[in-house]
C-alpha positions as a printed NumPy array, in Angstrom:
array([[129.84 ,   7.677, -17.217],
       [131.238,   4.515, -18.575],
       [134.086,   2.819, -16.455],
       [136.73 ,   2.06 , -19.232],
       [137.729,   2.919, -22.618],
       [139.856,   1.38 , -24.85 ],
       [141.397,   3.427, -27.665],
       [143.234,   2.822, -30.674],
       [145.625,   6.069, -31.951],
       [145.836,   7.539, -35.525],
       [149.877,   8.521, -35.097],
       [152.42 ,   6.102, -36.185],
       [153.96 ,   5.582, -32.438],
       [155.526,   2.467, -33.878],
       [158.59 ,   0.794, -31.514],
       [161.31 ,   3.048, -33.994],
       [158.97 ,   6.503, -33.194],
       [157.407,   5.177, -29.536],
       [155.837,   7.928, -26.982],
       [153.627,   6.95 , -24.054],
       [152.576,  10.592, -23.754],
       [150.124,  10.367, -26.342],
       [147.813,   8.528, -23.867],
       [149.491,   9.22 , -20.477],
       [147.017,  12.193, -19.892],
       [144.047,  13.023, -17.566],
       [140.646,  12.678, -19.507],
       [140.121,  16.16 , -19.593],
       [143.385,  16.803, -22.151],
       [142.684,  13.875, -24.373],
       [143.312,  15.251, -27.646],
       [140.693,  13.223, -29.833],
       [142.074,  14.301, -32.965],
       [145.068,  11.435, -32.349],
       [142.26 ,   9.035, -31.55 ],
       [141.059,   6.7  , -34.641],
       [138.647,   4.897, -32.479],
       [137.613,   4.158, -28.962],
       [135.009,   1.739, -27.501],
       [133.677,   3.069, -23.522],
       [132.426,   0.299, -21.582],
       [130.982,  -0.315, -18.161],
       [132.567,  -3.876, -17.396],
       [135.776,  -5.678, -18.103],
       [133.844,  -8.265, -20.017],
       [132.556,  -5.709, -22.278],
       [135.886,  -4.474, -22.661],
       [137.618,  -7.699, -23.392],
       [134.738,  -7.866, -26.107],
       [135.807,  -5.323, -27.599],
       [139.495,  -6.219, -27.358],
       [138.944,  -9.369, -29.398],
       [136.858,  -7.586, -31.846],
       [139.662,  -4.996, -32.233],
       [142.68 ,  -7.061, -31.853],
       [142.153,  -8.596, -35.583],
       [142.105,  -5.022, -37.291],
       [144.856,  -2.826, -35.425],
       [147.174,  -5.333, -33.878],
       [150.538,  -3.1  , -34.077],
       [148.43 ,   0.438, -33.461],
       [149.334,   2.346, -30.701],
       [146.536,   1.925, -28.017],
       [145.286,   2.224, -24.28 ],
       [142.986,   0.416, -22.082],
       [141.84 ,   3.08 , -19.411],
       [139.909,   3.072, -16.22 ],
       [138.351,   6.796, -17.105],
       [137.08 ,   6.973, -13.03 ],
       [139.964,   6.368, -11.677],
       [142.109,   7.998, -14.423],
       [144.259,   4.91 , -14.138],
       [145.959,   3.692, -17.615],
       [145.471,  -0.364, -17.104],
       [147.85 ,  -1.155, -20.301],
       [148.71 ,   1.101, -23.157],
       [151.388,   0.774, -26.131],
       [151.915,  -1.675, -28.79 ],
       [148.41 ,  -3.371, -29.54 ],
       [149.214,  -6.714, -29.222],
       [147.752, -10.008, -27.477],
       [149.54 , -10.013, -24.52 ],
       [147.835,  -6.879, -23.439],
       [144.774,  -8.902, -22.395],
       [146.577, -10.625, -19.348],
       [147.318,  -6.993, -17.876],
       [143.524,  -6.294, -18.027],
       [142.499,  -9.703, -16.529],
       [145.516,  -9.015, -13.864],
       [143.646,  -5.703, -13.325],
       [140.449,  -7.277, -11.877]])
């Protein structure tokens, strides 16, 4: 099992229509129909690699970064560069 996942969602949960419940669910209840893309990784370094790759195309989308083993949302919301700092703090 991979340790971390970054997910980008398909639904429009922009600032005017935002709802945390899209990603605040246990892994077994994730609705994969709502996910545009996701990348699972084993290390924070891999996660940050995907972060840097995805931010260019998906800034402003609803997203989350999750520790899937511990079922912890590391960061989530509207995908923007400031979330990278929160990921680094999670270390």
